[in-house]
mmCIF file of C-alpha atoms in Angstrom:
data_model
loop_
_atom_site.group_PDB
_atom_site.id
_atom_site.type_symbol
_atom_site.label_atom_id
_atom_site.label_comp_id
_atom_site.label_asym_id
_atom_site.label_seq_id
_atom_site.Cartn_x
_atom_site.Cartn_y
_atom_site.Cartn_z
ATOM 1 C CA MET A 1 -2.315 0.519 23.531
ATOM 2 C CA ARG A 2 0.384 2.484 23.716
ATOM 3 C CA ILE A 3 -0.518 5.792 23.227
ATOM 4 C CA GLY A 4 2.245 8.879 22.426
ATOM 5 C CA VAL A 5 1.208 12.932 22.999
ATOM 6 C CA PRO A 6 4.352 14.562 21.740
ATOM 7 C CA LYS A 7 4.806 18.357 22.261
ATOM 8 C CA GLU A 8 3.384 20.444 19.168
ATOM 9 C CA ILE A 9 6.332 22.633 17.268
ATOM 10 C CA LYS A 10 3.721 24.647 14.835
ATOM 11 C CA SER A 11 4.650 28.346 15.252
ATOM 12 C CA GLY A 12 2.738 29.841 17.878
ATOM 13 C CA GLU A 13 0.414 26.136 18.604
ATOM 14 C CA LEU A 14 -0.090 26.578 23.029
ATOM 15 C CA ARG A 15 -2.707 23.392 23.287
ATOM 16 C CA VAL A 16 -1.511 19.775 24.131
ATOM 17 C CA ALA A 17 -3.431 16.696 22.435
ATOM 18 C CA LEU A 18 -4.621 15.509 25.819
ATOM 19 C CA THR A 19 -5.167 16.438 29.521
ATOM 20 C CA PRO A 20 -4.771 15.200 32.552
ATOM 21 C CA LEU A 21 -8.259 13.430 32.846
ATOM 22 C CA ALA A 22 -8.072 11.994 30.027
ATOM 23 C CA VAL A 23 -5.057 9.783 30.810
ATOM 24 C CA ALA A 24 -6.056 9.093 34.231
ATOM 25 C CA GLU A 25 -8.915 7.578 32.074
ATOM 26 C CA LEU A 26 -7.326 6.102 29.509
ATOM 27 C CA ARG A 27 -5.412 4.525 31.981
ATOM 28 C CA ALA A 28 -7.431 2.692 33.714
ATOM 29 C CA ARG A 29 -9.041 1.213 30.639
ATOM 30 C CA GLY A 30 -5.232 -0.296 30.643
ATOM 31 C CA HIS A 31 -3.389 2.090 27.951
ATOM 32 C CA GLU A 32 -0.071 3.083 28.720
ATOM 33 C CA ILE A 33 0.636 7.146 27.495
ATOM 34 C CA LEU A 34 4.027 8.858 26.934
ATOM 35 C CA VAL A 35 3.580 12.455 26.485
ATOM 36 C CA GLU A 36 7.098 13.989 25.632
ATOM 37 C CA ARG A 37 8.421 16.944 28.577
ATOM 38 C CA GLY A 38 6.785 20.169 28.540
ATOM 39 C CA ALA A 39 3.783 19.078 26.045
ATOM 40 C CA GLY A 40 1.063 20.485 28.005
ATOM 41 C CA ASP A 41 3.106 23.671 29.424
ATOM 42 C CA GLY A 42 1.444 26.341 26.710
ATOM 43 C CA SER A 43 -1.786 25.049 28.572
ATOM 44 C CA SER A 44 -1.468 25.567 32.344
ATOM 45 C CA LEU A 45 -1.753 21.520 32.518
ATOM 46 C CA PRO A 46 2.478 20.638 33.522
ATOM 47 C CA ASP A 47 4.509 17.465 33.881
ATOM 48 C CA ALA A 48 3.184 16.745 37.110
ATOM 49 C CA ASP A 49 -0.536 16.778 36.097
ATOM 50 C CA PHE A 50 0.079 13.948 34.047
ATOM 51 C CA ALA A 51 2.557 12.435 35.437
ATOM 52 C CA ALA A 52 0.631 12.376 38.404
ATOM 53 C CA ALA A 53 -2.734 10.804 36.002
ATOM 54 C CA GLY A 54 0.002 7.890 35.200
ATOM 55 C CA ALA A 55 1.856 9.018 32.227
ATOM 56 C CA ARG A 56 5.092 8.400 31.075
ATOM 57 C CA ILE A 57 7.003 11.757 30.953
ATOM 58 C CA VAL A 58 9.258 11.461 28.368
ATOM 59 C CA GLU A 59 12.514 13.304 27.274
ATOM 60 C CA SER A 60 11.820 13.700 23.074
ATOM 61 C CA PRO A 61 9.395 13.339 20.441
ATOM 62 C CA ASP A 62 11.625 10.638 18.808
ATOM 63 C CA ASP A 63 10.865 8.788 22.016
ATOM 64 C CA VAL A 64 7.059 9.007 21.824
ATOM 65 C CA TRP A 65 6.871 8.978 18.198
ATOM 66 C CA ALA A 66 9.093 5.554 18.289
ATOM 67 C CA ASP A 67 7.939 3.715 21.180
ATOM 68 C CA THR A 68 4.156 4.330 20.092
ATOM 69 C CA GLU A 69 1.260 2.687 18.586
ATOM 70 C CA LEU A 70 -1.147 5.698 18.161
ATOM 71 C CA ILE A 71 0.146 9.077 17.787
ATOM 72 C CA VAL A 72 -1.967 11.477 19.353
ATOM 73 C CA LYS A 73 -1.488 15.550 18.099
ATOM 74 C CA VAL A 74 -3.375 18.497 17.908
ATOM 75 C CA LYS A 75 -2.155 20.249 14.298
ATOM 76 C CA GLU A 76 -1.259 18.359 11.017
ATOM 77 C CA PRO A 77 2.536 17.448 11.047
ATOM 78 C CA LEU A 78 5.251 19.115 10.143
ATOM 79 C CA PRO A 79 8.989 18.474 8.187
ATOM 80 C CA PRO A 80 11.023 17.639 11.269
ATOM 81 C CA GLU A 81 8.091 15.234 12.274
ATOM 82 C CA TYR A 82 7.993 13.690 8.558
ATOM 83 C CA GLY A 83 10.604 11.042 9.119
ATOM 84 C CA ARG A 84 8.898 9.959 12.742
ATOM 85 C CA MET A 85 6.221 8.564 10.862
ATOM 86 C CA ARG A 86 5.874 5.227 9.943
ATOM 87 C CA ARG A 87 3.813 2.417 8.808
ATOM 88 C CA GLY A 88 1.183 0.890 10.875
ATOM 89 C CA GLN A 89 1.181 3.377 13.592
ATOM 90 C CA VAL A 90 -2.237 5.271 13.442
ATOM 91 C CA LEU A 91 -2.709 9.058 13.799
ATOM 92 C CA PHE A 92 -5.198 10.980 15.127
ATOM 93 C CA THR A 93 -4.764 14.491 14.499
ATOM 94 C CA TYR A 94 -6.594 17.577 12.701
ATOM 95 C CA LEU A 95 -4.276 17.826 9.308
ATOM 96 C CA HIS A 96 -6.660 19.806 6.375
ATOM 97 C CA LEU A 97 -4.303 17.949 3.680
ATOM 98 C CA ALA A 98 -6.173 19.570 1.105
ATOM 99 C CA ALA A 99 -4.744 22.606 1.479
ATOM 100 C CA SER A 100 -1.065 20.767 1.576
ATOM 101 C CA LEU A 101 0.313 18.879 -1.431
ATOM 102 C CA GLU A 102 3.129 17.746 1.326
ATOM 103 C CA CYS A 103 1.484 17.109 4.399
ATOM 104 C CA THR A 104 -0.077 14.383 1.868
ATOM 105 C CA GLU A 105 3.118 13.704 0.303
ATOM 106 C CA ALA A 106 4.777 12.603 3.532
ATOM 107 C CA LEU A 107 1.760 10.801 5.201
ATOM 108 C CA LEU A 108 1.491 8.906 1.514
ATOM 109 C CA SER A 109 5.470 7.578 1.916
ATOM 110 C CA SER A 110 5.216 6.768 5.662
ATOM 111 C CA GLY A 111 2.589 4.957 5.241
ATOM 112 C CA VAL A 112 0.840 5.757 8.319
ATOM 113 C CA THR A 113 -2.625 5.885 8.816
ATOM 114 C CA ALA A 114 -4.371 9.053 9.133
ATOM 115 C CA ILE A 115 -7.382 10.023 10.347
ATOM 116 C CA ALA A 116 -7.751 13.517 10.352
ATOM 117 C CA TYR A 117 -10.378 15.277 13.171
ATOM 118 C CA GLU A 118 -11.741 17.513 10.539
ATOM 119 C CA THR A 119 -13.186 14.561 8.341
ATOM 120 C CA VAL A 120 -15.048 12.771 10.991
ATOM 121 C CA GLU A 121 -18.132 13.255 10.448
ATOM 122 C CA ARG A 122 -21.920 12.459 11.152
ATOM 123 C CA ALA A 123 -24.614 10.918 9.128
ATOM 124 C CA ASP A 124 -26.816 13.997 9.622
ATOM 125 C CA GLY A 125 -22.932 15.774 8.134
ATOM 126 C CA THR A 126 -22.363 17.650 11.385
ATOM 127 C CA LEU A 127 -18.190 17.541 12.263
ATOM 128 C CA PRO A 128 -17.565 16.997 15.891
ATOM 129 C CA LEU A 129 -14.190 17.166 16.259
ATOM 130 C CA LEU A 130 -14.428 20.168 14.241
ATOM 131 C CA ALA A 131 -17.447 21.621 16.241
ATOM 132 C CA PRO A 132 -15.832 22.549 19.745
ATOM 133 C CA MET A 133 -12.718 24.734 17.542
ATOM 134 C CA SER A 134 -15.108 26.611 15.217
ATOM 135 C CA GLU A 135 -16.985 27.735 18.108
ATOM 136 C CA VAL A 136 -13.533 29.420 19.734
ATOM 137 C CA ALA A 137 -12.208 30.573 16.100
ATOM 138 C CA GLY A 138 -16.113 31.835 15.237
ATOM 139 C CA ARG A 139 -15.676 33.976 18.363
ATOM 140 C CA LEU A 140 -12.183 34.633 18.369
ATOM 141 C CA ALA A 141 -12.403 35.714 14.651
ATOM 142 C CA THR A 142 -14.467 38.708 16.231
ATOM 143 C CA GLN A 143 -12.826 39.447 18.968
ATOM 144 C CA VAL A 144 -9.004 39.771 16.351
ATOM 145 C CA GLY A 145 -10.824 42.159 13.735
ATOM 146 C CA ALA A 146 -11.987 44.208 16.848
ATOM 147 C CA HIS A 147 -8.351 44.634 17.967
ATOM 148 C CA ALA A 148 -7.316 45.121 13.903
ATOM 149 C CA LEU A 149 -9.525 47.397 13.448
ATOM 150 C CA GLN A 150 -7.968 49.811 16.837
ATOM 151 C CA ALA A 151 -5.351 52.380 14.377
ATOM 152 C CA THR A 152 -2.515 51.527 16.176
ATOM 153 C CA ALA A 153 0.428 50.843 13.069
ATOM 154 C CA GLY A 154 0.139 47.228 11.387
ATOM 155 C CA PRO A 155 1.747 45.284 8.347
ATOM 156 C CA ASP A 156 3.310 47.858 6.699
ATOM 157 C CA GLY A 157 3.055 50.922 8.983
ATOM 158 C CA LEU A 158 -0.951 50.604 7.627
ATOM 159 C CA ARG A 159 -3.408 51.494 10.320
ATOM 160 C CA GLY A 160 -6.758 50.283 11.623
ATOM 161 C CA ARG A 161 -10.314 52.522 10.524
ATOM 162 C CA GLY A 162 -9.606 53.073 14.033
ATOM 163 C CA ILE A 163 -13.612 52.280 14.688
ATOM 164 C CA LEU A 164 -15.077 50.409 18.048
ATOM 165 C CA LEU A 165 -17.431 47.621 17.011
ATOM 166 C CA GLY A 166 -19.627 49.504 18.833
ATOM 167 C CA GLY A 167 -20.159 52.910 18.461
ATOM 168 C CA VAL A 168 -20.964 55.068 21.101
ATOM 169 C CA PRO A 169 -24.294 57.133 22.132
ATOM 170 C CA GLY A 170 -24.291 59.449 18.934
ATOM 171 C CA VAL A 171 -21.232 57.697 16.726
ATOM 172 C CA ALA A 172 -22.275 54.645 14.528
ATOM 173 C CA PRO A 173 -21.113 51.069 15.263
ATOM 174 C CA ALA A 174 -19.147 48.842 12.615
ATOM 175 C CA ARG A 175 -20.387 47.938 10.165
ATOM 176 C CA VAL A 176 -19.346 44.006 9.572
ATOM 177 C CA ALA A 177 -19.759 41.518 7.326
ATOM 178 C CA VAL A 178 -20.095 37.253 7.842
ATOM 179 C CA ILE A 179 -19.968 35.189 4.987
ATOM 180 C CA GLY A 180 -21.256 31.975 5.671
ATOM 181 C CA ALA A 181 -24.035 31.239 8.509
ATOM 182 C CA GLY A 182 -22.761 27.477 9.334
ATOM 183 C CA SER A 183 -21.284 27.203 12.721
ATOM 184 C CA VAL A 184 -18.451 29.105 12.740
ATOM 185 C CA GLY A 185 -20.401 32.261 11.182
ATOM 186 C CA THR A 186 -23.073 31.666 13.890
ATOM 187 C CA GLN A 187 -20.499 32.120 17.109
ATOM 188 C CA ALA A 188 -18.998 35.168 14.407
ATOM 189 C CA THR A 189 -22.303 36.622 14.277
ATOM 190 C CA ALA A 190 -23.505 36.082 18.169
ATOM 191 C CA VAL A 191 -19.739 37.983 19.781
ATOM 192 C CA ALA A 192 -20.230 40.735 16.525
ATOM 193 C CA VAL A 193 -23.585 40.984 17.784
ATOM 194 C CA GLY A 194 -23.685 41.740 21.051
ATOM 195 C CA MET A 195 -20.642 44.079 21.080
ATOM 196 C CA GLY A 196 -22.531 46.262 19.170
ATOM 197 C CA ALA A 197 -21.941 46.508 15.837
ATOM 198 C CA ARG A 198 -24.183 46.733 12.585
ATOM 199 C CA VAL A 199 -23.761 42.512 11.538
ATOM 200 C CA THR A 200 -24.432 41.125 8.028
ATOM 201 C CA VAL A 201 -24.495 37.931 7.303
ATOM 202 C CA LEU A 202 -24.199 35.983 3.813
ATOM 203 C CA ASP A 203 -24.406 32.681 2.629
ATOM 204 C CA ARG A 204 -25.932 30.835 -0.868
ATOM 205 C CA ASP A 205 -28.086 28.410 1.672
ATOM 206 C CA VAL A 206 -31.610 30.022 2.590
ATOM 207 C CA ASP A 207 -32.293 27.981 5.545
ATOM 208 C CA ARG A 208 -29.201 28.549 7.303
ATOM 209 C CA LEU A 209 -30.007 32.453 6.619
ATOM 210 C CA ARG A 210 -33.681 31.303 7.677
ATOM 211 C CA ALA A 211 -31.973 29.817 10.777
ATOM 212 C CA ALA A 212 -29.780 32.865 11.366
ATOM 213 C CA HIS A 213 -32.543 35.077 11.202
ATOM 214 C CA THR A 214 -34.492 33.361 13.685
ATOM 215 C CA ARG A 215 -31.881 33.405 16.346
ATOM 216 C CA PHE A 216 -30.556 37.059 16.092
ATOM 217 C CA GLY A 217 -33.681 38.535 14.378
ATOM 218 C CA SER A 218 -33.301 42.114 13.715
ATOM 219 C CA ARG A 219 -30.054 42.465 15.548
ATOM 220 C CA ILE A 220 -28.691 40.988 11.758
ATOM 221 C CA THR A 221 -29.057 41.817 8.028
ATOM 222 C CA THR A 222 -29.071 38.400 6.387
ATOM 223 C CA ALA A 223 -28.444 38.312 1.917
ATOM 224 C CA VAL A 224 -27.505 35.099 -0.209
ATOM 225 C CA SER A 225 -24.256 35.442 -0.891
ATOM 226 C CA THR A 226 -23.892 36.478 -4.849
ATOM 227 C CA GLY A 227 -21.383 38.155 -6.906
ATOM 228 C CA THR A 228 -23.358 41.674 -6.779
ATOM 229 C CA GLU A 229 -24.408 41.127 -3.353
ATOM 230 C CA LEU A 230 -21.156 41.125 -1.937
ATOM 231 C CA ASP A 231 -19.984 43.551 -4.021
ATOM 232 C CA ALA A 232 -22.380 46.011 -2.436
ATOM 233 C CA ILE A 233 -21.248 44.701 1.247
ATOM 234 C CA LEU A 234 -17.371 45.131 1.091
ATOM 235 C CA ALA A 235 -17.428 48.315 -0.265
ATOM 236 C CA ASP A 236 -19.419 49.149 2.697
ATOM 237 C CA ALA A 237 -17.845 46.602 5.413
ATOM 238 C CA ASP A 238 -15.703 47.234 8.026
ATOM 239 C CA LEU A 239 -14.294 44.352 9.722
ATOM 240 C CA VAL A 240 -15.316 41.185 6.464
ATOM 241 C CA ILE A 241 -15.127 37.343 8.373
ATOM 242 C CA GLY A 242 -15.187 34.336 6.461
ATOM 243 C CA ALA A 243 -16.357 31.661 7.221
ATOM 244 C CA VAL A 244 -16.662 29.542 4.731
ATOM 245 C CA LEU A 245 -16.170 25.695 4.882
ATOM 246 C CA VAL A 246 -16.362 22.487 2.528
ATOM 247 C CA PRO A 247 -15.702 19.743 5.037
ATOM 248 C CA GLY A 248 -12.332 17.761 3.950
ATOM 249 C CA ALA A 249 -12.067 20.148 0.878
ATOM 250 C CA ARG A 250 -9.752 23.146 -0.451
ATOM 251 C CA ALA A 251 -12.304 26.053 0.943
ATOM 252 C CA PRO A 252 -13.930 28.264 -2.267
ATOM 253 C CA ARG A 253 -12.661 31.447 -2.810
ATOM 254 C CA VAL A 254 -15.209 33.732 -2.180
ATOM 255 C CA VAL A 255 -13.882 36.899 -2.225
ATOM 256 C CA SER A 256 -11.865 37.979 -4.805
ATOM 257 C CA SER A 257 -8.735 40.298 -5.012
ATOM 258 C CA ARG A 258 -10.770 42.784 -6.751
ATOM 259 C CA GLN A 259 -13.528 43.225 -4.349
ATOM 260 C CA VAL A 260 -10.650 44.377 -1.011
ATOM 261 C CA SER A 261 -9.200 46.412 -3.783
ATOM 262 C CA GLY A 262 -12.683 48.393 -3.147
ATOM 263 C CA MET A 263 -13.208 48.393 0.320
ATOM 264 C CA LEU A 264 -12.665 50.783 2.960
ATOM 265 C CA PRO A 265 -8.740 52.230 3.679
ATOM 266 C CA GLY A 266 -7.805 50.524 7.650
ATOM 267 C CA SER A 267 -10.545 47.929 6.943
ATOM 268 C CA VAL A 268 -10.030 44.488 8.350
ATOM 269 C CA LEU A 269 -10.391 40.444 6.737
ATOM 270 C CA VAL A 270 -10.436 37.863 9.204
ATOM 271 C CA ASP A 271 -10.450 34.511 7.238
ATOM 272 C CA ILE A 272 -11.294 31.591 9.257
ATOM 273 C CA ALA A 273 -10.821 28.807 5.926
ATOM 274 C CA ILE A 274 -7.518 30.221 6.421
ATOM 275 C CA ASP A 275 -7.160 25.877 7.440
ATOM 276 C CA GLN A 276 -8.267 24.614 4.159
ATOM 277 C CA GLY A 277 -6.781 26.915 1.788
ATOM 278 C CA GLY A 278 -8.189 30.226 3.187
ATOM 279 C CA CYS A 279 -11.606 31.544 1.801
ATOM 280 C CA PHE A 280 -10.008 34.916 0.198
ATOM 281 C CA GLU A 281 -8.071 35.481 -3.106
ATOM 282 C CA ASP A 282 -5.301 37.189 -1.217
ATOM 283 C CA SER A 283 -5.211 34.773 1.603
ATOM 284 C CA ARG A 284 -2.075 33.408 2.998
ATOM 285 C CA PRO A 285 -1.080 31.743 6.446
ATOM 286 C CA THR A 286 -0.040 33.871 8.936
ATOM 287 C CA THR A 287 1.502 33.221 12.858
ATOM 288 C CA HIS A 288 -0.068 34.043 15.911
ATOM 289 C CA ASP A 289 3.783 36.506 16.346
ATOM 290 C CA HIS A 290 3.345 38.560 12.823
ATOM 291 C CA PRO A 291 -1.149 37.746 12.385
ATOM 292 C CA THR A 292 -1.647 39.761 9.426
ATOM 293 C CA PHE A 293 -0.456 41.337 6.353
ATOM 294 C CA SER A 294 -1.845 44.489 4.000
ATOM 295 C CA VAL A 295 -3.660 43.788 0.834
ATOM 296 C CA HIS A 296 -4.383 46.885 -0.991
ATOM 297 C CA ASN A 297 -5.604 48.663 1.823
ATOM 298 C CA SER A 298 -6.849 46.608 3.997
ATOM 299 C CA ILE A 299 -5.945 44.280 6.925
ATOM 300 C CA MET A 300 -6.122 40.844 6.440
ATOM 301 C CA TYR A 301 -5.369 38.196 9.502
ATOM 302 C CA ALA A 302 -5.318 34.503 8.108
ATOM 303 C CA VAL A 303 -3.618 31.880 11.208
ATOM 304 C CA PRO A 304 -4.170 29.401 10.869
ATOM 305 C CA ASN A 305 -4.367 27.261 14.671
ATOM 306 C CA MET A 306 -6.660 30.863 15.783
ATOM 307 C CA PRO A 307 -7.459 28.916 18.971
ATOM 308 C CA SER A 308 -4.019 28.282 20.307
ATOM 309 C CA ILE A 309 -4.306 32.358 21.174
ATOM 310 C CA VAL A 310 -6.803 30.518 23.701
ATOM 311 C CA PRO A 311 -4.902 26.849 24.827
ATOM 312 C CA HIS A 312 -6.355 25.917 28.075
ATOM 313 C CA THR A 313 -10.466 26.655 27.234
ATOM 314 C CA SER A 314 -9.138 25.204 23.556
ATOM 315 C CA THR A 315 -7.178 21.843 24.861
ATOM 316 C CA HIS A 316 -10.284 21.040 27.435
ATOM 317 C CA ALA A 317 -12.788 21.440 24.188
ATOM 318 C CA LEU A 318 -10.796 19.551 21.300
ATOM 319 C CA VAL A 319 -10.342 16.993 24.257
ATOM 320 C CA ASN A 320 -13.827 16.704 25.646
ATOM 321 C CA VAL A 321 -14.827 15.672 22.091
ATOM 322 C CA THR A 322 -11.872 13.638 20.858
ATOM 323 C CA LEU A 323 -11.276 11.491 24.091
ATOM 324 C CA PRO A 324 -14.551 8.669 22.594
ATOM 325 C CA TYR A 325 -12.603 8.615 19.897
ATOM 326 C CA VAL A 326 -8.988 8.248 21.188
ATOM 327 C CA ALA A 327 -10.445 5.041 23.376
ATOM 328 C CA ALA A 328 -12.488 3.432 21.112
ATOM 329 C CA ILE A 329 -9.418 3.293 18.658
ATOM 330 C CA ALA A 330 -6.598 2.722 21.491
ATOM 331 C CA GLY A 331 -9.476 -0.010 23.426
ATOM 332 C CA ARG A 332 -10.849 -2.188 19.590
ATOM 333 C CA GLY A 333 -8.280 -0.802 17.108
ATOM 334 C CA TRP A 334 -8.715 1.531 13.967
ATOM 335 C CA ARG A 335 -10.553 -1.273 12.093
ATOM 336 C CA ASP A 336 -13.203 -2.907 14.508
ATOM 337 C CA ALA A 337 -13.873 1.046 15.751
ATOM 338 C CA MET A 338 -14.213 2.125 12.542
ATOM 339 C CA ALA A 339 -16.805 -0.775 11.351
ATOM 340 C CA THR A 340 -19.048 -0.305 14.210
ATOM 341 C CA ASP A 341 -18.603 4.012 14.079
ATOM 342 C CA PRO A 342 -19.012 5.501 9.962
ATOM 343 C CA SER A 343 -18.712 8.528 11.496
ATOM 344 C CA LEU A 344 -15.284 7.420 12.244
ATOM 345 C CA ALA A 345 -14.788 5.909 9.435
ATOM 346 C CA ARG A 346 -15.480 9.508 7.006
ATOM 347 C CA GLY A 347 -12.263 9.972 9.315
ATOM 348 C CA LEU A 348 -9.830 8.407 7.304
ATOM 349 C CA ASN A 349 -8.021 10.301 5.315
ATOM 350 C CA THR A 350 -4.402 8.195 4.678
ATOM 351 C CA TRP A 351 -3.626 4.367 4.897
ATOM 352 C CA SER A 352 -0.827 2.268 3.887
ATOM 353 C CA GLY A 353 0.190 4.699 1.235
ATOM 354 C CA GLN A 354 -3.133 5.666 -0.379
ATOM 355 C CA VAL A 355 -5.444 8.645 0.097
ATOM 356 C CA THR A 356 -8.460 7.764 1.396
ATOM 357 C CA HIS A 357 -10.846 10.813 1.549
ATOM 358 C CA ALA A 358 -12.272 11.830 -2.078
ATOM 359 C CA PRO A 359 -11.720 15.915 -1.459
ATOM 360 C CA VAL A 360 -8.509 15.662 -0.695
ATOM 361 C CA ALA A 361 -7.764 13.302 -3.748
ATOM 362 C CA LEU A 362 -9.584 15.255 -6.200
ATOM 363 C CA ALA A 363 -7.526 18.602 -4.067
ATOM 364 C CA HIS A 364 -4.426 16.555 -5.414
ATOM 365 C CA ALA A 365 -4.985 14.831 -8.636
ATOM 366 C CA LEU A 366 -4.132 12.177 -6.623
ATOM 367 C CA PRO A 367 -5.933 8.309 -6.597
ATOM 368 C CA HIS A 368 -8.981 7.657 -4.066
ATOM 369 C CA VAL A 369 -9.354 4.384 -2.165
ATOM 370 C CA PRO A 370 -12.263 3.747 -0.794
ATOM 371 C CA VAL A 371 -12.138 3.464 3.194
ATOM 372 C CA ASP A 372 -14.088 -0.079 2.730
ATOM 373 C CA SER A 373 -10.918 -1.049 0.945
ATOM 374 C CA ALA A 374 -8.911 -0.430 3.791
ATOM 375 C CA LEU A 375 -11.321 -1.633 6.327
ATOM 376 C CA ARG A 376 -11.709 -5.111 4.551
ATOM 377 C CA GLU A 377 -7.756 -5.362 4.623
#
């Protein structure tokens, strides 16, 4: 199969969908790989390395999209790319369609077969292609939150509270609230605990809270995430990390604007769920160039492609888990690959102008066609 790797065009996106080692592996299986010039520069993977691995370096995105059967990306297609998609082509990338009607409609209009990394799901509910980026984003969330807490001028001149996350002898550490005790929240908690903060982990699932307590013990406090509990914890929090996920669906809004209005001046909120629409009422997507904005007297960070600020690490972590699926799709075709791997079948979001992922259809009030229908064609 002919596989295309375009250069990412989302603001601040420096990752690339394949590494030279992955190219070499796919070439050994007989596939042809087209890589847009400069696609790997942001991840410190030069064109020469891709060429040495057997890729053909092409000059423009049009060359990549027009001449390939399988497009492998990192982030969802943007308007300049919509016209390049076509019926019969397979697109394999992060999509987060429940948060974007525009992108959903573009995929449907093109007729492209779109498979979303984030909805590939194993029988036990784990998300193998989301997990590594969740780990990166979770760890980064505490890091960027600690930076925003510094008393440097932020949006609209608002300054962070000027608090060192771990404090010093004689001065209390920062109070961090992590909402969500899944993979992302656990990573954020680990970094916050490691930096010496006082951490409260909230979740509605008591089993997850038990797991967090087993891992971190007395270094954290756990609480069931009710409205009353959130009111009390948010009122005293210096840093709030939103790590709520419903696979493939729009993130639930768990923190209201009213609650933010009662937070401490200069406090910080980091919304890791912004890819899926955000879990704070006031959330809106930002960019790495302008990552924060002010809400009442607080600072909010809501960058959708957070892992791209560490692109070398993120690219390798992502390709480690996507490569087996890319090889399966390229080697067997997407239908046969899905017929033998139900986890990959759950990743199918659109096909032949129809939505095949129920949460996306629900989010946009669109008709839903079961994946089985696509596999039987």
